[in-house]
Coordinates of C-alpha atoms in Angstrom, one line a residue:
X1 CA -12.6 -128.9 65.3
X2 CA -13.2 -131.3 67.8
X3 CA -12.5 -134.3 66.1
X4 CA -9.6 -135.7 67.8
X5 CA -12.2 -138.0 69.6
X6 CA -13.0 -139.3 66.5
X7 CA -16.7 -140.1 67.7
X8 CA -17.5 -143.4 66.4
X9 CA -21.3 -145.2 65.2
X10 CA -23.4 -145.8 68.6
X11 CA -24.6 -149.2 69.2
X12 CA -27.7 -148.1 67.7
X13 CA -26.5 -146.6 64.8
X14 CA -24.6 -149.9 64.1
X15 CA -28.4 -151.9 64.6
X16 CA -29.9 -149.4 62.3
X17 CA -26.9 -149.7 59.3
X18 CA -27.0 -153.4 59.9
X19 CA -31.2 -153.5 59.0
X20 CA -30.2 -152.3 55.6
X21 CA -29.8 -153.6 52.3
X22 CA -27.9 -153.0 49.2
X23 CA -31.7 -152.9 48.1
X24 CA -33.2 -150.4 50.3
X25 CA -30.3 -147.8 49.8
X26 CA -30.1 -147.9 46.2
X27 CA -33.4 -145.7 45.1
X28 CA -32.9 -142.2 44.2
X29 CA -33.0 -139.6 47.1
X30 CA -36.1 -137.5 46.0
X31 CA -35.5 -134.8 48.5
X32 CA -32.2 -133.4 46.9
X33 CA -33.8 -133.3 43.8
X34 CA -32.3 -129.9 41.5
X35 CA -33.8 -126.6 42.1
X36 CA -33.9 -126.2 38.4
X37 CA -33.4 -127.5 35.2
X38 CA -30.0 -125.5 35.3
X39 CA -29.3 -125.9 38.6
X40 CA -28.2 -129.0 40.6
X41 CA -28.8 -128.8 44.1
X42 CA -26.5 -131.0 46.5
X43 CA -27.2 -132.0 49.7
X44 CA -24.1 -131.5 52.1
X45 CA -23.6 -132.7 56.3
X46 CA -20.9 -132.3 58.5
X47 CA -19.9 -132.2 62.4
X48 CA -17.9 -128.9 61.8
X49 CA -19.4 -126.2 64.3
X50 CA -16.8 -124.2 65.9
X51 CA -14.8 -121.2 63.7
X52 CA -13.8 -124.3 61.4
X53 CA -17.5 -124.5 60.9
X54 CA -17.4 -120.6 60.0
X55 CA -15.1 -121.3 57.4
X56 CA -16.1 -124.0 56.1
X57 CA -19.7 -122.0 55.7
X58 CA -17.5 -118.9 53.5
X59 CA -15.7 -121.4 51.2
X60 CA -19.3 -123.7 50.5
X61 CA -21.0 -119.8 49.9
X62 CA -18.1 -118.8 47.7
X63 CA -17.9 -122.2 45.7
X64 CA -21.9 -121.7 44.9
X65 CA -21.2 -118.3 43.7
X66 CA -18.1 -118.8 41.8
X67 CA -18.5 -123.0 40.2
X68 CA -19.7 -122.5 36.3
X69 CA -20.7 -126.3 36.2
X70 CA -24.1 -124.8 37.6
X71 CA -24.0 -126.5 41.0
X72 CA -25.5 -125.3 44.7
X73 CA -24.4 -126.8 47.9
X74 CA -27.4 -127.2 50.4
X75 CA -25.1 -127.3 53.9
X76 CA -26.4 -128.6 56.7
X77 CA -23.6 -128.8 59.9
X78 CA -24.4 -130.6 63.4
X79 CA -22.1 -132.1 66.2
X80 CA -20.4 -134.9 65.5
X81 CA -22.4 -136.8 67.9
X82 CA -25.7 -135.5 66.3
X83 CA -24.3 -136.8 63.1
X84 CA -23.7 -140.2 63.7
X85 CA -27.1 -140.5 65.5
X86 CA -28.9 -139.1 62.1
X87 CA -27.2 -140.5 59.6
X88 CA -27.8 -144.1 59.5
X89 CA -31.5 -143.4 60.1
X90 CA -31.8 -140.9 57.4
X91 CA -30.4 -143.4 55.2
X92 CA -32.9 -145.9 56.5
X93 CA -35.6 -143.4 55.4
X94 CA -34.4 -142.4 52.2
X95 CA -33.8 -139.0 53.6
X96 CA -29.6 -139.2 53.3
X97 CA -28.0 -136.0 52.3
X98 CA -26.3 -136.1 49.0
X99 CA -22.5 -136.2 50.2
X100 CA -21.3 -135.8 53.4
X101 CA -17.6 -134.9 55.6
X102 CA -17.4 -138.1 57.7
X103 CA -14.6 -139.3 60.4
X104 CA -12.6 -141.5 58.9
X105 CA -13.0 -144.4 61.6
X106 CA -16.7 -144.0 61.0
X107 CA -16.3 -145.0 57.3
X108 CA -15.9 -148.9 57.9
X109 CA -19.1 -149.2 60.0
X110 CA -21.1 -147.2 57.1
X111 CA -19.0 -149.6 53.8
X112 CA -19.1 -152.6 56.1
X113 CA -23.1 -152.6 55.4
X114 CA -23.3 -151.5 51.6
X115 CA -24.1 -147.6 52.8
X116 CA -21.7 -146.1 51.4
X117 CA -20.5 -145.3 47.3
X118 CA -17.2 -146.2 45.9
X119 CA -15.6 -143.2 44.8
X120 CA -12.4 -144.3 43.3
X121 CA -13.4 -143.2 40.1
X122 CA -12.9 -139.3 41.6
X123 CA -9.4 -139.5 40.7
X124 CA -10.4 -139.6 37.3
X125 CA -12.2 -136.7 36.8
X126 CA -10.8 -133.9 34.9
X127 CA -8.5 -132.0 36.5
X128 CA -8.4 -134.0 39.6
X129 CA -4.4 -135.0 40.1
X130 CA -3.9 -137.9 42.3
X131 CA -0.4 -137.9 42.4
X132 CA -0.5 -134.2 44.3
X133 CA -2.2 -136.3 47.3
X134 CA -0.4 -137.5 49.5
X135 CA -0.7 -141.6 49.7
X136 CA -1.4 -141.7 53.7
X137 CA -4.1 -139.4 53.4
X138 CA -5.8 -141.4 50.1
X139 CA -4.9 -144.4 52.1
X140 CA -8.0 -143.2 54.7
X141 CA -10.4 -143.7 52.3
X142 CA -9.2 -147.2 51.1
X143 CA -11.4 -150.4 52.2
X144 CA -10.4 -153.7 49.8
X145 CA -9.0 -151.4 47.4
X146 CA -11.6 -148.9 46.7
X147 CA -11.5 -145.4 47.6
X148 CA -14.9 -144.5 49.8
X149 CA -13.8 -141.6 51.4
X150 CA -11.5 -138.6 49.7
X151 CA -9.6 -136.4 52.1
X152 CA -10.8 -133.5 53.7
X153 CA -8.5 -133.0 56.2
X154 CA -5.9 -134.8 57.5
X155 CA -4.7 -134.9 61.8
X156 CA -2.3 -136.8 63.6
X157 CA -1.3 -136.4 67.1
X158 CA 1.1 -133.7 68.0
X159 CA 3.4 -132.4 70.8
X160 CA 2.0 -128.3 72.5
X161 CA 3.8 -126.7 74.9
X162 CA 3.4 -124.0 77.1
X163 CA 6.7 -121.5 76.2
X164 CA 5.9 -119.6 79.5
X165 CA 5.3 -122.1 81.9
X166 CA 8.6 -123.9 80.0
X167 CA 10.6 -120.6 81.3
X168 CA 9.4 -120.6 85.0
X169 CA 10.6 -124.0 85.5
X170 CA 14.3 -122.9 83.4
X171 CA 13.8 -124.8 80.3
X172 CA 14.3 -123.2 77.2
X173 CA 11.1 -122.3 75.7
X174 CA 11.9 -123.2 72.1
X175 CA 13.4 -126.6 73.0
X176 CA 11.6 -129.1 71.1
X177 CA 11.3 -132.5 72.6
X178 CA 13.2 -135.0 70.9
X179 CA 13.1 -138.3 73.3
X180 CA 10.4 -139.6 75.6
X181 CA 13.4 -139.2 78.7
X182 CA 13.0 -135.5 77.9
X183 CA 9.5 -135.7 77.9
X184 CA 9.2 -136.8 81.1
X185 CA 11.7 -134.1 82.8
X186 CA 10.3 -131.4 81.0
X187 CA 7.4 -132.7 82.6
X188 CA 8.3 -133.1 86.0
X189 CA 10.2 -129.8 86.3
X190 CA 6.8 -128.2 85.1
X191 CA 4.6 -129.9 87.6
X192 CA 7.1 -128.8 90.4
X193 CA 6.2 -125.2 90.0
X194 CA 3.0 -125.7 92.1
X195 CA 0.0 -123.3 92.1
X196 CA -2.1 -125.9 90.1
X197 CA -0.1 -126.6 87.6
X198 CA 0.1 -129.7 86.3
X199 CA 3.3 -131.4 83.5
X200 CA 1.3 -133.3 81.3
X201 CA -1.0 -136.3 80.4
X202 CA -1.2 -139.5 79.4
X203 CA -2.9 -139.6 76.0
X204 CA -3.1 -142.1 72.5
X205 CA -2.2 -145.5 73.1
X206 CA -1.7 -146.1 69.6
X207 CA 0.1 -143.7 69.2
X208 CA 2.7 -144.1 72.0
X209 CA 2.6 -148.3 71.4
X210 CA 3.7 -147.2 67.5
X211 CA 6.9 -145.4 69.3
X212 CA 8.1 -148.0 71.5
X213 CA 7.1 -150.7 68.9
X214 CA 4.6 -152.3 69.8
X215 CA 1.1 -153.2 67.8
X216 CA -2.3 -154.0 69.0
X217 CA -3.3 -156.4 66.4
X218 CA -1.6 -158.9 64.0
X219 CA -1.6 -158.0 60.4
X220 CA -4.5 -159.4 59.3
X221 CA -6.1 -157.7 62.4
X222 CA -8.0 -161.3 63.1
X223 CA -5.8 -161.5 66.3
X224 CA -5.1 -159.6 69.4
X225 CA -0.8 -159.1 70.0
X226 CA -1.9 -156.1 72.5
X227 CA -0.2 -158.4 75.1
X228 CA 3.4 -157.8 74.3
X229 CA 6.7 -156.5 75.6
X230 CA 6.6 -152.7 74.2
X231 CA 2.8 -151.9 75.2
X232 CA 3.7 -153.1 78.8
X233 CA 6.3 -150.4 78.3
X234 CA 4.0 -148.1 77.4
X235 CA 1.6 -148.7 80.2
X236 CA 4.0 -148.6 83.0
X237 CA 5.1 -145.3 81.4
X238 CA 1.6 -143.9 82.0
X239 CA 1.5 -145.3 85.1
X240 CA 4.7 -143.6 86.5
X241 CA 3.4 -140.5 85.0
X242 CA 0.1 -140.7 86.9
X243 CA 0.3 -142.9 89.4
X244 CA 3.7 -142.6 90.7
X245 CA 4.8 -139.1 89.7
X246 CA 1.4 -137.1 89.9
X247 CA 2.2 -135.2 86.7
X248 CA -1.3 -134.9 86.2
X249 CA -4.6 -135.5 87.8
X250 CA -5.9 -139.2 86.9
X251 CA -9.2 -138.1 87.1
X252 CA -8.9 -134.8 84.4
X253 CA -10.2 -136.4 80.5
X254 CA -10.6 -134.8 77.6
X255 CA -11.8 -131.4 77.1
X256 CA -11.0 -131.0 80.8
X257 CA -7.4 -131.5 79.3
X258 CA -7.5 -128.7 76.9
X259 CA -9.2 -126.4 79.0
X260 CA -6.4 -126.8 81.7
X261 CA -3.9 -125.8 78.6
X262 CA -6.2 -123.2 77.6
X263 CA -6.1 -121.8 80.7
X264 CA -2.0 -122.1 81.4
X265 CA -2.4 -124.3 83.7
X266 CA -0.7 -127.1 81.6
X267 CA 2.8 -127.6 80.5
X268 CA 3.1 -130.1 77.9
X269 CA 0.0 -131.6 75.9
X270 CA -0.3 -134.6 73.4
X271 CA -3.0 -133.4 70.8
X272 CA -4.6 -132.5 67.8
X273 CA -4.7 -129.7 65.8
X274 CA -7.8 -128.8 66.6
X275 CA -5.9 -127.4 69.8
X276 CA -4.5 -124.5 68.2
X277 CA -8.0 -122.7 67.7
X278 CA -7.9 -122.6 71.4
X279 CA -4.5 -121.7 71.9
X280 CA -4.8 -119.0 69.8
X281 CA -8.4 -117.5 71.0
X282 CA -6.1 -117.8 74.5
X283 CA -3.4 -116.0 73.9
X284 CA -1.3 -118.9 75.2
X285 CA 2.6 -118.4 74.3
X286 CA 2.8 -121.9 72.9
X287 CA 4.9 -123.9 70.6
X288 CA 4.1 -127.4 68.7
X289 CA 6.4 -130.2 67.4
X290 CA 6.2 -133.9 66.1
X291 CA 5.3 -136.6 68.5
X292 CA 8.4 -138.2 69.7
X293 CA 8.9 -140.8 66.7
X294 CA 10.1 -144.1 66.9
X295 CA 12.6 -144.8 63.3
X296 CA 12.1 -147.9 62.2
X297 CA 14.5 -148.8 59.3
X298 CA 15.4 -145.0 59.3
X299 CA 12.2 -144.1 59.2
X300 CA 9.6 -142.5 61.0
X301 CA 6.3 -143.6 62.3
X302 CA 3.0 -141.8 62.9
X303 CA -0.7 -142.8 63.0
X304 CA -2.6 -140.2 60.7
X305 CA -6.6 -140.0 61.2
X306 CA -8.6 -137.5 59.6
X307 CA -12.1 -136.1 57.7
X308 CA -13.0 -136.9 54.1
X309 CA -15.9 -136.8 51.8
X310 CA -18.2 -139.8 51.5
X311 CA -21.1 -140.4 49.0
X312 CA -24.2 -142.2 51.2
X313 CA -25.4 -145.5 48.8
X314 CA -29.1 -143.8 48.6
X315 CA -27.6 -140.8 46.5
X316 CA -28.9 -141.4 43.0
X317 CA -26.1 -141.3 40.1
X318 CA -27.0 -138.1 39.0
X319 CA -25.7 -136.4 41.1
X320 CA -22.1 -137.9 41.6
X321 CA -20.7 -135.0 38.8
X322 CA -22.0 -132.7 41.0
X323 CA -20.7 -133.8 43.9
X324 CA -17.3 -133.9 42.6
X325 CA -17.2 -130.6 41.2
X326 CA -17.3 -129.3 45.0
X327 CA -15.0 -132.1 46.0
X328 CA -12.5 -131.0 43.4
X329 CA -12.8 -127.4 44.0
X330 CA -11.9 -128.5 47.9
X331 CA -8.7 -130.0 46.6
X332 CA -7.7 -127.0 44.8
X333 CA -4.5 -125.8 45.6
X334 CA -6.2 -122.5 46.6
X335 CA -8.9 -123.8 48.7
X336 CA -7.1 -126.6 50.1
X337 CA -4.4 -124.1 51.4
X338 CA -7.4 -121.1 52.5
X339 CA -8.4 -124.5 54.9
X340 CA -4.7 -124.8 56.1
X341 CA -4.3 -121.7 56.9
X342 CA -7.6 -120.5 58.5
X343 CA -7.8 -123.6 60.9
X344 CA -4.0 -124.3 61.0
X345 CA -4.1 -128.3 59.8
X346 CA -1.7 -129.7 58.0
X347 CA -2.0 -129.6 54.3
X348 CA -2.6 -133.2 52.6
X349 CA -1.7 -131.8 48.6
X350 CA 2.1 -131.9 48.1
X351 CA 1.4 -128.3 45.8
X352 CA 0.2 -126.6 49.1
X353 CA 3.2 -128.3 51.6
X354 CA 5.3 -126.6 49.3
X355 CA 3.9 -123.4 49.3
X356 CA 6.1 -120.4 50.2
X357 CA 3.6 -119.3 53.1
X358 CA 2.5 -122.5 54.3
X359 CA 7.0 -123.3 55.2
X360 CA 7.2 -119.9 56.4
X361 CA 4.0 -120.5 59.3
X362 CA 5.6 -122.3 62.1
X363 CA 3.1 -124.1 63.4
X364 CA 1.6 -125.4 59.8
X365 CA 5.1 -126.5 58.6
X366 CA 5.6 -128.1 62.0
X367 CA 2.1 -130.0 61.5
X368 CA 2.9 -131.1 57.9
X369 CA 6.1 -132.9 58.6
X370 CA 4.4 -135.7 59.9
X371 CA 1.7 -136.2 57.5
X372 CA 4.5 -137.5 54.9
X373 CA 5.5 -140.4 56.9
X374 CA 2.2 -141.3 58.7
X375 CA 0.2 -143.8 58.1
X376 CA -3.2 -145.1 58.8
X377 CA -4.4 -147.7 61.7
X378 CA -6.8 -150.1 60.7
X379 CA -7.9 -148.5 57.5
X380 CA -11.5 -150.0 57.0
X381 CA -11.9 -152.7 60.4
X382 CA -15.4 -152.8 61.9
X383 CA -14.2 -153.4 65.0
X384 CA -11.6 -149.9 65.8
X385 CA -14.3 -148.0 67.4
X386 CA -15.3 -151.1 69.8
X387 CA -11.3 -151.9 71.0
X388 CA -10.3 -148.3 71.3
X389 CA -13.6 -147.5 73.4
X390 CA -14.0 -150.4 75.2
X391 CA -10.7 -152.2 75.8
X392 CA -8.0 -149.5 75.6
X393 CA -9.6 -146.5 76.8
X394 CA -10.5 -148.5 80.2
X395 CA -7.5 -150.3 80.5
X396 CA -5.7 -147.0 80.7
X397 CA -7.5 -145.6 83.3
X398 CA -7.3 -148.4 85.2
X399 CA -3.3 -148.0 85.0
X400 CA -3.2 -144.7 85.7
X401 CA -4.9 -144.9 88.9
X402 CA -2.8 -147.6 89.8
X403 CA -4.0 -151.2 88.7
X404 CA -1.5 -153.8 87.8
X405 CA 0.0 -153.2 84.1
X406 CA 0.4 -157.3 83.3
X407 CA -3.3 -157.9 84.6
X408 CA -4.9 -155.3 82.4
X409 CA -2.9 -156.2 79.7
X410 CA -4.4 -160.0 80.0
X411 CA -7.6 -158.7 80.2
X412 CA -7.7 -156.5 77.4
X413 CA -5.9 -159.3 75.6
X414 CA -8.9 -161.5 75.9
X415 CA -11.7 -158.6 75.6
X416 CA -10.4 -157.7 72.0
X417 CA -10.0 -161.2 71.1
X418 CA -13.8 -162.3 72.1
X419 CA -14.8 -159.0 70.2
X420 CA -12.8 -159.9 66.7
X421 CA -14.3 -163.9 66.9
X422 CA -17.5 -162.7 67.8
X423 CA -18.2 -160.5 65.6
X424 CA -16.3 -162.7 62.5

């Protein structure tokens, strides 16, 4: 899947989106036009390319052959990268596809400058059950109270382990890690083995600031509170971990991080689910468990991102039924669940986390505990892609190869606070 970086607009396609205007976007899209007076012919992009791609290529060829409301889906799939690049000008030139499956922090950019459709009134087509939807994941498509963007997929961040590497070092390989304390032995025992081997590595800020309690912005996400007691927690947790401790190289990001679990190499590993695809084509002896959780009020806390289906403003009217035909057939219990299980995601429709098959796989059950109590960070701000990419992801690295936690913290303090007044 590959989507766990969540690739945001580039500066560029921000320039382009902000050129536009309600005006330009709003003419029909001649080049989706129906490939007969029977037929309606939708346009379709997405950043799927890996065996999630495959898939998602067998359910769009089985919907056109099976959907009586005389509808074809035109597919086209890129990178994610290639995506976000083509998009903004193809809505510039009136070339948009019909619908398309977008990264949920992408949607504000698009909504921000009038490029995208409100699609709220999707929960009112027939047959189409809000209530089976889980609120976090309809909750990723909300900006000021309209729904822009229906689920597709839902991901949150997860806890992989090596069960092999767990038995070298005498840990029991199906001991699920319930505390951050035990997360860190586990860790350390691992990296002791030697040979290359490394524990683990720092990964979502977010995510681990939500667990110690700590926030990034205020409420009203107008002010920066990244300066606080619980994220200095945080950092000089990663900091021990790589800096003091060596649990991990400093220098290994990313992909490089998977491919060290891919490889064995790596005992413990904060991720996505996209990181079972690999696990599996490996043949690593693995297991996966919720993120360490923080309970606040006696309940648990998780950030949930995602994919979801988004209607470019330059798609004429006609075709919204359509387009909602295929988007209700994906939230079909049957399809929904096919996706679930072929790509091993966590299931968004309450009708499939029930289903009998989808308890009894350990690793989708596992996946869909969280997505219950989750919810999403900074639903429809502008600004997510420029904090995380700019402030947080370099104030980390400057942590974990050894730079002062209170002095980055300042810094990123006043970085995300220029960006929010500037930009206001």
């Amino acid at each position: 899947m590959k989507t766990h970086s969540w690739k945001k607009l580039s500066v560029l396609a921000i320039a382009v989106l902000a050129a536009l205007s309600l005006t330009e976007c709003g003419n029909s899209n001649k080049s989706s036009s129906g490939s007969s007076s029977k037929t309606t012919t939708i346009t379709f992009w997405n950043g799927f390319t890996a065996s999630d791609g495959t898939n998602l290529k067998k359910i769009v060829a089985d919907y056109n052959k099976t959907n009586k409301d005389h509808v074809k889906v035109k597919m086209d799939q890129m990178s994610w990268d290639n995506f976000n690049e083509k998009l903004p000008t193809a809505i510039t030139a009136k070339k948009a596809p019909d619908f398309v499956a977008m990264n949920y922090g992408d949607m504000a950019g698009y909504v921000h400058n009038g490029t995208m459709k409100d699609m709220s009134n999707f929960y009112n087509y027939k047959g189409v059950d809000k209530s089976n939807f889980e609120k976090s994941a309809v909750n990723m498509g909300k900006i000021n109270g309209k729904s822009y963007f229906i689920p597709m997929q839902v991901q949150g961040n997860y806890l992989y382990w090596n069960k092999d590497l767990y038995k070298k070092a005498g840990i029991n390989p199906n001991s699920k890690v319930k505390t951050i304390a035990q997360y860190m032995n586990y860790a350390k025992r691992i990296k002791a083995l030697g040979n290359g081997v490394q524990g683990t590595y720092w990964s979502d800020f977010a995510q681990w600031s939500l667990v110690y309690g700590g926030s990034i912005l205020n409420k009203s996400e107008t002010k920066s509170t990244i300066n606080n007691a619980a994220n200095r927690k945080v950092l000089n947790q990663f900091r021990q971990m790589m800096y003091v401790e060596n649990l991990g190289n400093p220098s290994t990001q990313g992909v490089a991080v998977d491919n060290l679990m891919f490889a064995g190499k790596l005992g413990l590993e904060v991720s996505g689910p996209w990181l079972n695809e690999g696990m599996i084509k490996n043949k690593i002896n693995y297991g996966v468990t919720q993120f360490p959780t923080l309970e606040k009020n006696g309940k648990k806390q998780a950030w949930l991102a995602g994919v979801g289906f988004g209607i470019p403003s330059s798609t004429d009217d006609s075709k919204t039924k359509a387009i909602y035909s295929f988007v209700k057939y994906w939230n079909s219990k049957k399809i929904s669940k096919r996706w679930s299980q072929e790509n091993k995601c966590a299931p968004y429709l309450k009708d499939v986390a029930a289903d009998k098959q989808i308890k009894n796989d350990p690793v989708i059950s596992e996946l869909a505990k969280q997505t219950s109590y989750s919810k999403v960070m900074w639903s429809g701000n502008v600004h997510a892609s420029d904090i995380t990419n700019n402030v947080i992801t370099p104030m980390c690295n400057k942590v974990v190869t050894g730079s002062d936690v209170n002095t980055q913290l300042k810094l990123a303090d006043k970085k995300i606070n220029k960006i929010l007044k500037d930009n206001n």
